[in-house]
Short mmCIF file of C-alpha atoms in Angstrom, two decimals:
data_model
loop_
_atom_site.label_atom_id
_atom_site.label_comp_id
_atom_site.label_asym_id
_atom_site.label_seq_id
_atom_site.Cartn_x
_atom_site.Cartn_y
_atom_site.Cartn_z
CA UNK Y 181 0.00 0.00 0.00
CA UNK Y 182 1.23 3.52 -0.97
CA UNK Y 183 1.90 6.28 1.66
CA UNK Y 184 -0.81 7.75 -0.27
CA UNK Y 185 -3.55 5.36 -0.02
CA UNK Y 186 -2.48 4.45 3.54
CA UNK Y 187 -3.23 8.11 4.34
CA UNK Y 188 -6.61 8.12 2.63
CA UNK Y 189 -7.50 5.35 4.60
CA UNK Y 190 -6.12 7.25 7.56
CA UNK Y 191 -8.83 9.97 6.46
CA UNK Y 192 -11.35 7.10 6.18
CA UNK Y 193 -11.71 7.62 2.41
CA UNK Y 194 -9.99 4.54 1.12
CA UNK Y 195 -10.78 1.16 0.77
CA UNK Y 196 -10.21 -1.35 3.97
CA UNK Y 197 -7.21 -3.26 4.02
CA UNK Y 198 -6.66 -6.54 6.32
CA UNK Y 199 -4.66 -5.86 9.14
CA UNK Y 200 -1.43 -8.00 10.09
CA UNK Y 201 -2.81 -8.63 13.32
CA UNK Y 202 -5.03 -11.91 13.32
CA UNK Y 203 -8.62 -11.61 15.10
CA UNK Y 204 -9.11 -13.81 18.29
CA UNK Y 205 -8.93 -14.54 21.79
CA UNK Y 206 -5.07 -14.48 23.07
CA UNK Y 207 -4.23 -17.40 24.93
CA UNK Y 208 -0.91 -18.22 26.37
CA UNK Y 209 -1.44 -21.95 25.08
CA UNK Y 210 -1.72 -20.82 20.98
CA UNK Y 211 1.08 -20.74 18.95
CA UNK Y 212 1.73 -16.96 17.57
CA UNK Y 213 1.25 -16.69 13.71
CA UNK Y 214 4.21 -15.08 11.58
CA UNK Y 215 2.12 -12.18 10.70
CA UNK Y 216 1.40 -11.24 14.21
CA UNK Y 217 5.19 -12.38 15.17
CA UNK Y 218 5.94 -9.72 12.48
CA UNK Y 219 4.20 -7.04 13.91
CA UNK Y 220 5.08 -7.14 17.36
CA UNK Y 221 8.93 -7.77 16.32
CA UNK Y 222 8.07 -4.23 14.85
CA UNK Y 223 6.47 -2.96 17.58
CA UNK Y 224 9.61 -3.95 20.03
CA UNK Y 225 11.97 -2.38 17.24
CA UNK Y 226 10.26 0.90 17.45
CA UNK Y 227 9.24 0.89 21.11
CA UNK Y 228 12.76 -0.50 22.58
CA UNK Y 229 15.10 -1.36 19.55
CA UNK Y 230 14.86 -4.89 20.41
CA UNK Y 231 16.40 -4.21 24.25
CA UNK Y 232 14.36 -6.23 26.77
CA UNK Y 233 15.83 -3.84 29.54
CA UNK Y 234 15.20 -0.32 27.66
CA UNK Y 235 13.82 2.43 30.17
CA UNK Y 236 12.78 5.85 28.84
CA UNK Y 237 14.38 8.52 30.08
CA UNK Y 238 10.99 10.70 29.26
CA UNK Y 239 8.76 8.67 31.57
CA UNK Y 240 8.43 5.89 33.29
CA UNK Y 241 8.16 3.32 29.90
CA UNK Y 242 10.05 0.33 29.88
CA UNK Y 243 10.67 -2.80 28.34
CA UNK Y 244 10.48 -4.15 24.63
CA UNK Y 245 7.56 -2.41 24.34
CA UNK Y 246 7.94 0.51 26.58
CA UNK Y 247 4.78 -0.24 29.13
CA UNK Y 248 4.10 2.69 31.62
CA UNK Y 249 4.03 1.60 34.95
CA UNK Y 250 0.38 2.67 34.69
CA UNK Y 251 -0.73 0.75 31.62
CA UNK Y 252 1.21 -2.21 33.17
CA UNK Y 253 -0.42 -2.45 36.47
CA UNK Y 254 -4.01 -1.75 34.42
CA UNK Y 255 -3.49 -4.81 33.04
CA UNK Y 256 -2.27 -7.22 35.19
CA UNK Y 257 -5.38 -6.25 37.00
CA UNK Y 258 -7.67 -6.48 34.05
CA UNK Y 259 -5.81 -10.12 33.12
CA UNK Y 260 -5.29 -11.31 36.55
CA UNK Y 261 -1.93 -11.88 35.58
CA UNK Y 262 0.04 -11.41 39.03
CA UNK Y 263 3.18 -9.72 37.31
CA UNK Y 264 5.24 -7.34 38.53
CA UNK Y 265 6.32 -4.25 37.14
CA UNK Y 266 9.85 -5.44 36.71
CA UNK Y 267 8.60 -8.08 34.77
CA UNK Y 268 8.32 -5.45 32.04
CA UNK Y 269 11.60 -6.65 31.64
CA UNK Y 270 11.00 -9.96 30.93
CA UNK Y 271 10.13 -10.53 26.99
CA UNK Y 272 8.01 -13.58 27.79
CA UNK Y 273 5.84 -11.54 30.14
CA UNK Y 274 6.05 -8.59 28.27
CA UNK Y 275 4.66 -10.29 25.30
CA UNK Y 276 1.19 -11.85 26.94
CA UNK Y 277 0.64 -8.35 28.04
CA UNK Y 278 1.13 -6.78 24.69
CA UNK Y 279 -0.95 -8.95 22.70
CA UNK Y 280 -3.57 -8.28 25.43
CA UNK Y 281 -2.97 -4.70 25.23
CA UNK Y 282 -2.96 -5.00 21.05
CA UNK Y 283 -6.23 -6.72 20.56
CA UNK Y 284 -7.72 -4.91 22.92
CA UNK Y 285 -6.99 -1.58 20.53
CA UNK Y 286 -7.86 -3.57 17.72
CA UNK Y 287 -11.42 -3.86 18.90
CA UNK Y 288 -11.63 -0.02 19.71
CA UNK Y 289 -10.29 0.82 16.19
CA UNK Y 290 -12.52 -1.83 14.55
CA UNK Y 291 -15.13 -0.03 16.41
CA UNK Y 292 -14.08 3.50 15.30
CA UNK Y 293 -12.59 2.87 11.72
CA UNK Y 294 -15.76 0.48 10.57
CA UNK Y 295 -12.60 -2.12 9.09
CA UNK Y 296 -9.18 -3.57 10.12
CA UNK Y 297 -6.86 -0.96 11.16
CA UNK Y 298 -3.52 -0.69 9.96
CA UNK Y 299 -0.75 -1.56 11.83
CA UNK Y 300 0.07 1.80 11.61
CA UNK Y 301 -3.16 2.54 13.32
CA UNK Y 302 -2.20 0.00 15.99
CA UNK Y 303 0.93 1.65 16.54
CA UNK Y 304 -0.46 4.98 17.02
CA UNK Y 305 -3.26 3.03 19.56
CA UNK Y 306 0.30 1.54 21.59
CA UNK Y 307 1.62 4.95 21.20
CA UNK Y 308 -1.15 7.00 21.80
CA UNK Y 309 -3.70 4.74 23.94
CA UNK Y 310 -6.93 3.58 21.55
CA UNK Y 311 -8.74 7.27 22.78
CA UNK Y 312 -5.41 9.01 21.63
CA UNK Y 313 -5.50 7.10 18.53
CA UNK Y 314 -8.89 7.87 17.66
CA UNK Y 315 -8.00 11.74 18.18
CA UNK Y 316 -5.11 11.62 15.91
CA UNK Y 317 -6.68 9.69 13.10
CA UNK Y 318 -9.49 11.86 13.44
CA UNK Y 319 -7.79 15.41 13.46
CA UNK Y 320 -6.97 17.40 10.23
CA UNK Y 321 -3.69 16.32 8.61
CA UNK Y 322 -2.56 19.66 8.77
CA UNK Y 323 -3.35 20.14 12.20
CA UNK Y 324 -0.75 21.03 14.87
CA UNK Y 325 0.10 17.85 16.89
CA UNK Y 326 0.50 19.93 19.74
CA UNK Y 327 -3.30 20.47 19.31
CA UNK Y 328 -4.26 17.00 19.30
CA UNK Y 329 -2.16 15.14 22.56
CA UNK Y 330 -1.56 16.00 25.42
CA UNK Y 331 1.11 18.69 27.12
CA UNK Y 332 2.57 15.43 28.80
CA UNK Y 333 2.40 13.36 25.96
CA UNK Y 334 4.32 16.10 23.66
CA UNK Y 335 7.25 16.88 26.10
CA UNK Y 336 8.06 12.76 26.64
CA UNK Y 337 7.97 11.90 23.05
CA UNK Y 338 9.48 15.11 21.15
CA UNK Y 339 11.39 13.13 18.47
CA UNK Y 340 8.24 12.05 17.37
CA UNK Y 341 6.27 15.24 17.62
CA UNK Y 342 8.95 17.82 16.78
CA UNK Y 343 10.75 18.36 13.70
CA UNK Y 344 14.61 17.82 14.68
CA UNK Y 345 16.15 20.29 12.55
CA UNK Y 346 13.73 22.93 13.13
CA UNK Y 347 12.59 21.90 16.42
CA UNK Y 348 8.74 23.09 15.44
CA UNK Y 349 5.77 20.56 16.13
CA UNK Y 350 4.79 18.35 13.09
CA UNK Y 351 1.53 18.52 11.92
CA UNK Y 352 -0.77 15.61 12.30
CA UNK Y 353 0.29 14.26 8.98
CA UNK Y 354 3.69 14.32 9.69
CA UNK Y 355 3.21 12.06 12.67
CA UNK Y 356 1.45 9.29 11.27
CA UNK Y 357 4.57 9.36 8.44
CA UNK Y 358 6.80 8.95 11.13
CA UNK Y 359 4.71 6.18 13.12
CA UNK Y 360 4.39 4.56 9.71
CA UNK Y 361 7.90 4.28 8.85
CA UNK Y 362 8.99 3.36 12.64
CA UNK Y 363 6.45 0.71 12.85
CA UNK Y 364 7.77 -0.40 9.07
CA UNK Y 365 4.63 -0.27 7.41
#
């Protein structure tokens, strides 16, 4: 798919595409299938570069897939799942949480986009949260990101939101670009 046509499907004016992340109930028992192992190899590229023990300096993310402490503990609770939050670390852990945490956003999206999101979509729902998501794909393309997350949000994750030569916000465009090519869409 073209930047293009990923971006008019961004604007909800293209036609739906399947998503790489299979449909389902996650289970610890079922065996992963490559195109989900795909995506969340990705995911932990762009969140961590692949570093189990990454911690951001920006907030209190860590892990391969750079959980908040927050989000963590949400889910554990939610799952039942009796981890820890230094079993962030822990890529085996880590993992049942994200898939949780992915098809969970992949419902919301579904919801919101009327089709399979995109994996950049998904990204931008790990990124953003599925309500933060929904804001940015829903926001003019030439809109300020600084208009559309959070003060918070902005000041932890400026190589994302700000341009690094000129050190001005991107527009709302320019973000999902740079989601899309992190998350290797």
């Amino acid at each position: 798919m073209s930047v293009w046509e990923d971006f008019q499907k961004f604007l909800g004016k293209g036609s739906p595409t399947t998503s790489n992340v299979s449909s389902g109930t996650v289970t610890n028992a079922a065996p992963t299938p490559p195109a989900k192992l795909d995506y969340y190899q990705r995911l932990a590229e762009a969140e961590s570069s692949g570093v189990a023990t990454a911690k951001a300096k920006t907030s209190s993310a860590a892990g391969l897939y750079q959980f908040t402490e927050g989000t963590w503990k949400d889910y554990n609770k939610k799952y039942g799942l009796g981890f820890t939050l230094e079993d962030r670390f822990d890529p085996q852990k880590s993992r049942q949480v994200v898939e949780r945490f992915t098809e969970d956003n992949k419902k919301q999206l579904q919801q919101y986009l009327g089709s399979d999101p995109t994996d950049t979509q998904l990204y931008a729902a790990h990124f953003l949260g599925a309500e933060g998501a929904k804001k940015l794909l829903s926001a003019a393309p030439k809109k300020s990101i600084k208009d559309v997350v959070s003060a918070g949000q902005y000041k932890a994750n400026l190589p994302i939101f700000e341009d690094k030569k000129t050190k001005k916000p991107r527009t709302v465009a320019e973000v999902y670009s740079v989601l899309q090519l992190k998350i290797k869409e």
